[in-house]
Amino acid sequence: MLRSLARVALADLRRHKLQTALVFVVLAAAVLPLTLAITIQRVTTDPFDRLMEATDGAHAWFVAEPGVDLTPIAGLDGVATAAGPFALTEVALLSARGPDGAPLPLDVLAQPADAAVSRPLVQEGRWPRTASEVALAPDVAHFLRLTPGDTLVVSGAAGPVRLHVVGVAVHLAAWETEADGLAHRPFASVLPEALAGLAPDHTTWRSALGVRLTDDAAVPAFAGAALDRLGAGDEVRVTDWRKLRAAITAESQLNVVLLRRFSVIALLAAGLVIANTVGGRILAQFREIGVLKAVGFTPANLVALYLGQHLAIGVVAGFVGVGGGALVAPTFEDEFTALLATTAVSPFDPLPLLLTFGILGAVVTGATLLPALRAARVPTVQAITVGFAPVHRASSRLARVAAR
């Protein structure tokens, strides 16, 4: 029986090439934006999530102006782990100058490699081990065209200081959220004992403290309590990891929302096209359906016939739409992997792609099932002898009264 079903289904598809092609195109066109929406959301948020996980990223960063002591924050309720305060100061880049000829500024953070929170992710080389070594943020290294083994010349207390570049490291503390969006302040990282040689006046040092909370969603409330405890007002900036994640992925999320809405409309249109196509085909094949039932096809066989036809088209269209979406999605990801200096996420993760096929299968099944069940209920004798005959129902008494 399975062989007979397959033979009849294939012959039917060949006889209706235009309808088959229409269903294929509509389904592929609906799957493409759906795949893009699912894949773009994953490939644009995963780099940030992976960086948070790899570095034990802080849920909140506090950066204070000189003279503000951030130490009390680490002892507040809700803190799981804390790192810092770390000294942060600005030096002049003597090896790079701006358009006006003045040395460019560079923030330098003094942080040990074994920090409990928001450890830097070393991508090249290693972390500094002596006071004469430095690790650069990826964009700083790229701008200055420096790699591990080169020398960075900056201003110091007694004149120029030569620091040996030993590594390139990513640090989420370089990102901050502001009222108008996102701010990136990349820095160089040195050991705490190295900072005194660059800026011996401790009163000019800013400080940075990172905390991980027992409840990562409680950052706004915790930040408010911390600022009240410090009484520092505008002298302390706070970065919430959730707001930072939203700011970094804001543009892509707008694309995801638009693609989702378009894919929903496209899938509804595809369902209507399939339902109309199957319904029309059943009306045109009433006698053929009767013959099939006469030679032994059961109602379940007829449902399987129409459902199998369109699921087969859906599978082929799904591969085309999913493949196209997965190939296009990395163009949206390049910006984020460069922004966060992380490795790219594969768009061919099986779980999101299987989810797309599952949604497609549900739409095709739902659109095909009702007309197919109608075909299964066709009376055999009526279908062979009369074909499709519209049912005339006697009008109700109320209708007859209204028609007088």
Short mmCIF file of C-alpha atoms in Angstrom, two decimals:
data_model
loop_
_atom_site.label_atom_id
_atom_site.label_comp_id
_atom_site.label_asym_id
_atom_site.label_seq_id
_atom_site.Cartn_x
_atom_site.Cartn_y
_atom_site.Cartn_z
CA MET A 1 0.00 0.00 0.00
CA LEU A 2 2.87 2.39 0.77
CA ARG A 3 4.27 1.84 -2.72
CA SER A 4 0.85 2.51 -4.24
CA LEU A 5 0.48 5.70 -2.19
CA ALA A 6 3.90 6.92 -3.29
CA ARG A 7 3.18 6.15 -6.95
CA VAL A 8 -0.19 7.93 -6.90
CA ALA A 9 1.25 10.93 -5.01
CA LEU A 10 4.16 11.31 -7.44
CA ALA A 11 1.87 11.03 -10.48
CA ASP A 12 -0.47 13.62 -8.99
CA LEU A 13 2.40 16.07 -8.39
CA ARG A 14 3.60 15.63 -11.96
CA ARG A 15 0.15 16.38 -13.32
CA HIS A 16 -0.07 19.59 -11.31
CA LYS A 17 3.39 21.05 -11.85
CA LEU A 18 2.26 24.68 -11.66
CA GLN A 19 0.45 24.19 -8.35
CA THR A 20 3.39 22.22 -6.95
CA ALA A 21 5.82 24.96 -7.98
CA LEU A 22 3.57 27.63 -6.43
CA VAL A 23 3.39 25.83 -3.09
CA PHE A 24 7.16 25.26 -3.15
CA VAL A 25 7.96 28.92 -3.82
CA VAL A 26 5.52 30.19 -1.19
CA LEU A 27 6.87 27.82 1.47
CA ALA A 28 10.52 28.57 0.68
CA ALA A 29 9.79 32.31 0.76
CA ALA A 30 8.11 31.91 4.17
CA VAL A 31 10.88 29.77 5.67
CA LEU A 32 13.70 32.13 4.66
CA PRO A 33 12.72 35.08 6.94
CA LEU A 34 11.77 32.67 9.73
CA THR A 35 15.22 31.10 9.58
CA LEU A 36 16.84 34.53 9.50
CA ALA A 37 14.86 35.68 12.55
CA ILE A 38 15.78 32.61 14.61
CA THR A 39 19.41 32.50 13.47
CA ILE A 40 20.15 36.24 13.70
CA GLN A 41 18.88 36.37 17.27
CA ARG A 42 21.20 33.51 18.21
CA VAL A 43 24.33 34.62 16.36
CA THR A 44 24.08 38.20 17.63
CA THR A 45 23.42 37.40 21.30
CA ASP A 46 25.62 34.32 21.66
CA PRO A 47 28.96 36.19 21.31
CA PHE A 48 28.06 38.39 24.30
CA ASP A 49 26.70 35.45 26.32
CA ARG A 50 29.77 33.34 25.57
CA LEU A 51 32.06 36.20 26.60
CA MET A 52 30.12 36.65 29.85
CA GLU A 53 30.43 32.93 30.58
CA ALA A 54 34.09 32.63 29.60
CA THR A 55 35.16 35.58 31.76
CA ASP A 56 32.69 35.21 34.65
CA GLY A 57 31.51 38.63 33.57
CA ALA A 58 30.29 41.07 36.21
CA HIS A 59 26.57 41.71 36.45
CA ALA A 60 27.38 45.30 37.35
CA TRP A 61 30.45 47.49 36.93
CA PHE A 62 30.96 50.56 39.09
CA VAL A 63 33.47 53.15 37.83
CA ALA A 64 34.18 56.02 40.23
CA GLU A 65 35.97 59.33 39.91
CA PRO A 66 39.09 60.01 42.05
CA GLY A 67 38.42 60.17 45.78
CA VAL A 68 35.45 57.75 45.84
CA ASP A 69 36.00 54.46 47.68
CA LEU A 70 34.02 51.60 46.09
CA THR A 71 35.09 49.00 48.69
CA PRO A 72 31.79 49.07 50.72
CA ILE A 73 29.85 47.81 47.68
CA ALA A 74 31.48 44.37 47.93
CA GLY A 75 29.94 43.85 51.37
CA LEU A 76 26.35 44.65 50.45
CA ASP A 77 23.57 42.05 50.55
CA GLY A 78 23.08 40.24 47.27
CA VAL A 79 26.75 40.14 46.24
CA ALA A 80 27.96 36.66 45.29
CA THR A 81 31.51 37.61 44.31
CA ALA A 82 33.33 40.88 43.72
CA ALA A 83 36.57 42.00 42.12
CA GLY A 84 38.33 45.26 42.83
CA PRO A 85 38.39 48.12 43.28
CA PHE A 86 41.01 48.31 40.52
CA ALA A 87 42.91 51.50 39.88
CA LEU A 88 42.26 53.16 36.53
CA THR A 89 44.18 56.09 35.12
CA GLU A 90 44.90 57.84 31.85
CA VAL A 91 48.29 58.08 30.16
CA ALA A 92 49.45 59.62 26.91
CA LEU A 93 50.32 57.45 23.93
CA LEU A 94 53.68 58.76 22.81
CA SER A 95 53.77 56.41 19.84
CA ALA A 96 50.47 57.70 18.40
CA ARG A 97 49.27 61.25 17.92
CA GLY A 98 46.00 62.86 16.91
CA PRO A 99 45.31 65.23 14.00
CA ASP A 100 46.51 68.19 16.09
CA GLY A 101 49.82 66.47 16.84
CA ALA A 102 49.03 65.88 20.50
CA PRO A 103 49.55 62.40 22.01
CA LEU A 104 46.38 60.31 22.15
CA PRO A 105 45.00 59.36 25.59
CA LEU A 106 44.85 55.73 26.73
CA ASP A 107 43.16 54.36 29.84
CA VAL A 108 45.24 51.86 31.83
CA LEU A 109 43.58 49.40 34.20
CA ALA A 110 45.55 47.69 36.97
CA GLN A 111 44.05 44.22 37.35
CA PRO A 112 45.61 40.89 38.34
CA ALA A 113 44.99 37.88 36.10
CA ASP A 114 43.25 35.91 38.87
CA ALA A 115 40.38 38.34 39.48
CA ALA A 116 37.28 36.65 40.88
CA VAL A 117 34.94 38.51 38.49
CA SER A 118 35.23 39.55 34.87
CA ARG A 119 38.59 38.02 34.19
CA PRO A 120 40.06 39.23 30.89
CA LEU A 121 39.86 36.78 27.99
CA VAL A 122 43.35 36.51 26.52
CA GLN A 123 43.13 35.94 22.76
CA GLU A 124 46.80 36.24 21.87
CA GLY A 125 49.90 35.83 23.97
CA ARG A 126 49.50 35.89 27.77
CA TRP A 127 48.67 38.13 30.71
CA PRO A 128 51.39 40.45 32.12
CA ARG A 129 53.68 38.93 34.76
CA THR A 130 55.97 41.88 35.48
CA ALA A 131 55.58 45.63 35.86
CA SER A 132 57.13 46.23 32.44
CA GLU A 133 54.51 44.24 30.54
CA VAL A 134 51.08 45.20 29.15
CA ALA A 135 48.08 43.52 27.53
CA LEU A 136 46.07 45.52 25.01
CA ALA A 137 42.42 45.48 24.05
CA PRO A 138 41.98 44.04 20.50
CA ASP A 139 40.89 47.36 18.95
CA VAL A 140 43.79 49.22 20.61
CA ALA A 141 46.24 46.64 19.29
CA HIS A 142 44.68 46.87 15.84
CA PHE A 143 44.72 50.68 15.81
CA LEU A 144 48.35 50.85 16.91
CA ARG A 145 49.30 47.84 14.75
CA LEU A 146 50.90 46.13 17.72
CA THR A 147 51.17 42.41 18.41
CA PRO A 148 52.70 40.43 21.27
CA GLY A 149 56.43 41.08 21.19
CA ASP A 150 56.14 44.76 20.19
CA THR A 151 56.73 47.77 22.44
CA LEU A 152 54.21 50.37 23.59
CA VAL A 153 55.58 53.80 24.57
CA VAL A 154 53.46 55.83 27.01
CA SER A 155 53.97 58.77 29.33
CA GLY A 156 55.28 58.04 32.83
CA ALA A 157 56.16 59.85 36.03
CA ALA A 158 59.80 60.34 35.01
CA GLY A 159 59.39 60.47 31.24
CA PRO A 160 58.52 57.95 28.52
CA VAL A 161 57.88 54.38 29.67
CA ARG A 162 58.40 51.43 27.38
CA LEU A 163 56.02 48.56 28.00
CA HIS A 164 56.40 45.17 26.35
CA VAL A 165 53.18 43.98 24.72
CA VAL A 166 52.72 40.37 25.84
CA GLY A 167 49.05 39.79 25.07
CA VAL A 168 45.77 40.87 23.52
CA ALA A 169 42.77 40.51 25.83
CA VAL A 170 39.04 41.25 25.71
CA HIS A 171 37.47 42.89 28.74
CA LEU A 172 33.76 43.65 29.14
CA ALA A 173 34.56 46.47 31.57
CA ALA A 174 35.53 48.57 28.55
CA TRP A 175 31.84 48.83 27.58
CA GLU A 176 29.36 51.20 29.20
CA THR A 177 25.76 52.15 28.55
CA GLU A 178 24.83 55.80 28.30
CA ALA A 179 21.59 57.70 27.85
CA ASP A 180 22.15 57.94 24.10
CA GLY A 181 23.40 54.40 23.55
CA LEU A 182 26.66 52.54 23.93
CA ALA A 183 30.14 53.77 24.86
CA HIS A 184 33.34 51.86 24.30
CA ARG A 185 36.46 52.93 26.22
CA PRO A 186 39.14 50.32 25.46
CA PHE A 187 42.13 50.21 27.74
CA ALA A 188 45.50 48.63 28.32
CA SER A 189 45.90 46.28 31.27
CA VAL A 190 48.90 46.11 33.58
CA LEU A 191 49.66 44.62 36.97
CA PRO A 192 48.75 46.79 39.99
CA GLU A 193 52.42 47.44 40.83
CA ALA A 194 53.01 48.89 37.37
CA LEU A 195 50.53 51.74 37.73
CA ALA A 196 52.61 53.71 40.22
CA GLY A 197 55.36 54.07 37.66
CA LEU A 198 52.92 55.52 35.14
CA ALA A 199 50.94 57.84 37.43
CA PRO A 200 52.40 58.06 40.96
CA ASP A 201 49.76 60.54 42.19
CA HIS A 202 47.10 58.25 43.64
CA THR A 203 44.66 61.13 44.01
CA THR A 204 44.22 61.16 40.24
CA TRP A 205 43.31 57.49 40.01
CA ARG A 206 39.80 56.46 39.23
CA SER A 207 38.57 53.06 40.41
CA ALA A 208 36.51 50.20 38.99
CA LEU A 209 34.67 47.45 40.84
CA GLY A 210 32.84 44.47 39.32
CA VAL A 211 30.25 42.36 41.15
CA ARG A 212 28.29 39.22 40.39
CA LEU A 213 24.95 39.09 42.17
CA THR A 214 22.96 36.16 43.51
CA ASP A 215 20.09 37.48 41.35
CA ASP A 216 21.41 38.76 38.02
CA ALA A 217 18.13 40.59 37.34
CA ALA A 218 18.40 42.68 40.51
CA VAL A 219 21.08 45.07 39.20
CA PRO A 220 18.89 48.23 39.13
CA ALA A 221 17.79 47.80 42.74
CA PHE A 222 21.29 46.83 43.86
CA ALA A 223 22.87 49.77 42.02
CA GLY A 224 20.44 52.16 43.69
CA ALA A 225 21.27 50.77 47.13
CA ALA A 226 25.01 50.93 46.39
CA LEU A 227 24.90 54.54 45.25
CA ASP A 228 22.86 55.48 48.32
CA ARG A 229 25.47 53.78 50.50
CA LEU A 230 28.33 55.67 48.81
CA GLY A 231 26.52 58.99 48.62
CA ALA A 232 28.66 59.79 45.58
CA GLY A 233 25.91 60.88 43.22
CA ASP A 234 27.13 61.57 39.69
CA GLU A 235 30.70 60.59 40.54
CA VAL A 236 29.96 56.88 40.01
CA ARG A 237 28.87 55.30 36.72
CA VAL A 238 27.08 51.94 36.77
CA THR A 239 26.85 49.48 33.89
CA ASP A 240 24.09 46.84 34.05
CA TRP A 241 25.00 43.71 32.09
CA ARG A 242 21.42 43.31 30.83
CA LYS A 243 21.29 46.87 29.53
CA LEU A 244 24.73 46.40 27.98
CA ARG A 245 23.58 43.23 26.22
CA ALA A 246 20.44 44.98 24.97
CA ALA A 247 22.42 48.00 23.74
CA ILE A 248 24.96 45.87 21.86
CA THR A 249 22.25 43.82 20.14
CA ALA A 250 19.61 46.58 19.79
CA GLU A 251 19.94 47.01 16.04
CA SER A 252 19.82 43.29 15.34
CA GLN A 253 16.78 42.85 17.59
CA LEU A 254 14.86 45.34 15.45
CA ASN A 255 15.70 43.21 12.41
CA VAL A 256 14.58 40.11 14.29
CA VAL A 257 11.20 41.67 15.18
CA LEU A 258 10.57 42.73 11.58
CA LEU A 259 11.62 39.33 10.21
CA ARG A 260 9.41 37.53 12.70
CA ARG A 261 6.37 39.55 11.74
CA PHE A 262 7.06 39.09 8.06
CA SER A 263 7.58 35.34 8.51
CA VAL A 264 4.28 35.02 10.42
CA ILE A 265 2.44 36.79 7.59
CA ALA A 266 4.27 34.68 5.00
CA LEU A 267 3.46 31.43 6.83
CA LEU A 268 -0.23 32.40 7.10
CA ALA A 269 -0.24 33.18 3.38
CA ALA A 270 1.46 29.85 2.67
CA GLY A 271 -1.17 28.05 4.74
CA LEU A 272 -3.98 29.74 2.82
CA VAL A 273 -2.34 28.89 -0.52
CA ILE A 274 -1.96 25.23 0.49
CA ALA A 275 -5.53 24.98 1.81
CA ASN A 276 -6.91 26.57 -1.34
CA THR A 277 -4.74 24.39 -3.59
CA VAL A 278 -5.69 21.14 -1.85
CA GLY A 279 -9.36 22.12 -1.69
CA GLY A 280 -9.45 22.95 -5.39
CA ARG A 281 -7.64 19.76 -6.28
CA ILE A 282 -10.12 17.67 -4.29
CA LEU A 283 -13.07 19.27 -6.09
CA ALA A 284 -11.43 18.54 -9.45
CA GLN A 285 -10.57 14.95 -8.47
CA PHE A 286 -13.88 13.81 -6.99
CA ARG A 287 -14.27 10.92 -9.42
CA GLU A 288 -10.59 9.96 -9.06
CA ILE A 289 -10.99 9.90 -5.29
CA GLY A 290 -14.03 7.65 -5.69
CA VAL A 291 -12.05 5.27 -7.92
CA LEU A 292 -9.19 5.17 -5.40
CA LYS A 293 -11.62 4.29 -2.63
CA ALA A 294 -13.24 1.67 -4.84
CA VAL A 295 -9.89 -0.09 -5.44
CA GLY A 296 -9.10 -0.26 -1.74
CA PHE A 297 -7.82 3.12 -0.53
CA THR A 298 -9.11 3.82 2.97
CA PRO A 299 -9.95 7.30 4.27
CA ALA A 300 -6.66 7.24 6.21
CA ASN A 301 -4.81 6.44 2.97
CA LEU A 302 -6.36 9.45 1.25
CA VAL A 303 -5.42 11.75 4.14
CA ALA A 304 -1.88 10.34 4.03
CA LEU A 305 -1.78 10.88 0.25
CA TYR A 306 -2.49 14.63 0.37
CA LEU A 307 -0.59 15.19 3.58
CA GLY A 308 2.46 13.31 2.31
CA GLN A 309 2.48 15.26 -0.95
CA HIS A 310 2.61 18.63 0.74
CA LEU A 311 4.94 17.57 3.51
CA ALA A 312 7.36 16.35 0.83
CA ILE A 313 7.13 19.74 -0.90
CA GLY A 314 7.58 21.39 2.49
CA VAL A 315 10.74 19.41 3.25
CA VAL A 316 12.36 20.40 -0.05
CA ALA A 317 11.24 24.02 0.34
CA GLY A 318 12.43 23.93 3.94
CA PHE A 319 15.95 22.91 2.94
CA VAL A 320 16.06 25.72 0.40
CA GLY A 321 14.69 28.36 2.81
CA VAL A 322 16.72 27.18 5.83
CA GLY A 323 19.89 26.89 3.77
CA GLY A 324 19.41 30.36 2.33
CA GLY A 325 18.69 31.87 5.73
CA ALA A 326 21.68 30.19 7.35
CA LEU A 327 23.96 31.45 4.59
CA VAL A 328 22.69 35.04 4.84
CA ALA A 329 22.68 35.22 8.67
CA PRO A 330 26.50 35.47 9.14
CA THR A 331 26.47 38.85 7.36
CA PHE A 332 24.62 40.17 10.42
CA GLU A 333 27.03 38.44 12.80
CA ASP A 334 30.31 39.83 11.46
CA GLU A 335 29.66 43.19 13.11
CA PHE A 336 29.17 41.63 16.54
CA THR A 337 32.10 39.25 16.47
CA ALA A 338 34.34 42.18 15.48
CA LEU A 339 32.70 44.41 18.09
CA LEU A 340 33.31 41.95 20.92
CA ALA A 341 36.44 40.40 19.38
CA THR A 342 35.01 36.89 19.74
CA THR A 343 34.78 33.92 17.42
CA ALA A 344 31.81 33.57 15.11
CA VAL A 345 28.81 31.39 15.98
CA SER A 346 27.90 28.72 13.44
CA PRO A 347 24.53 29.46 11.81
CA PHE A 348 24.04 25.74 11.20
CA ASP A 349 23.24 24.78 14.80
CA PRO A 350 20.82 21.83 14.44
CA LEU A 351 18.35 22.82 17.19
CA PRO A 352 17.24 26.20 15.72
CA LEU A 353 17.09 24.66 12.25
CA LEU A 354 14.98 21.77 13.54
CA LEU A 355 12.69 24.32 15.20
CA THR A 356 12.21 25.97 11.81
CA PHE A 357 11.34 22.64 10.20
CA GLY A 358 8.93 21.91 13.07
CA ILE A 359 7.08 25.20 12.54
CA LEU A 360 6.97 24.57 8.80
CA GLY A 361 5.62 21.05 9.30
CA ALA A 362 2.90 22.32 11.65
CA VAL A 363 1.76 24.95 9.12
CA VAL A 364 1.70 22.46 6.22
CA THR A 365 -0.10 19.83 8.29
CA GLY A 366 -2.70 22.28 9.56
CA ALA A 367 -3.40 23.69 6.10
CA THR A 368 -3.61 20.28 4.43
CA LEU A 369 -5.43 18.26 7.05
CA LEU A 370 -8.93 19.80 6.84
CA PRO A 371 -9.25 19.54 3.02
CA ALA A 372 -7.73 16.04 3.15
CA LEU A 373 -10.26 14.93 5.74
CA ARG A 374 -12.99 16.26 3.46
CA ALA A 375 -11.62 14.10 0.64
CA ALA A 376 -11.61 11.08 2.95
CA ARG A 377 -15.33 11.53 3.64
CA VAL A 378 -16.35 11.57 -0.03
CA PRO A 379 -19.00 8.83 -0.66
CA THR A 380 -17.54 6.37 -3.15
CA VAL A 381 -20.67 5.80 -5.30
CA GLN A 382 -21.57 9.50 -5.45
CA ALA A 383 -18.05 10.48 -6.34
CA ILE A 384 -17.86 7.99 -9.25
CA THR A 385 -21.32 8.54 -10.68
CA VAL A 386 -22.12 12.18 -9.97
CA GLY A 387 -18.81 13.79 -9.04
CA PHE A 388 -18.91 16.90 -6.94
CA ALA A 389 -22.45 18.01 -6.22
CA PRO A 390 -23.09 20.99 -4.03
CA VAL A 391 -25.42 20.27 -1.16
CA HIS A 392 -28.71 22.20 -1.25
CA ARG A 393 -30.18 22.65 2.16
CA ALA A 394 -33.82 23.59 2.73
CA SER A 395 -34.13 27.12 3.97
CA SER A 396 -35.29 27.62 7.51
CA ARG A 397 -38.79 28.81 8.37
CA LEU A 398 -37.35 32.16 9.45
CA ALA A 399 -35.67 32.57 6.05
CA ARG A 400 -38.87 31.74 4.19
CA VAL A 401 -40.78 34.29 6.25
CA ALA A 402 -38.11 36.90 5.60
CA ALA A 403 -38.25 36.22 1.86
CA ARG A 404 -41.98 36.99 1.57
#
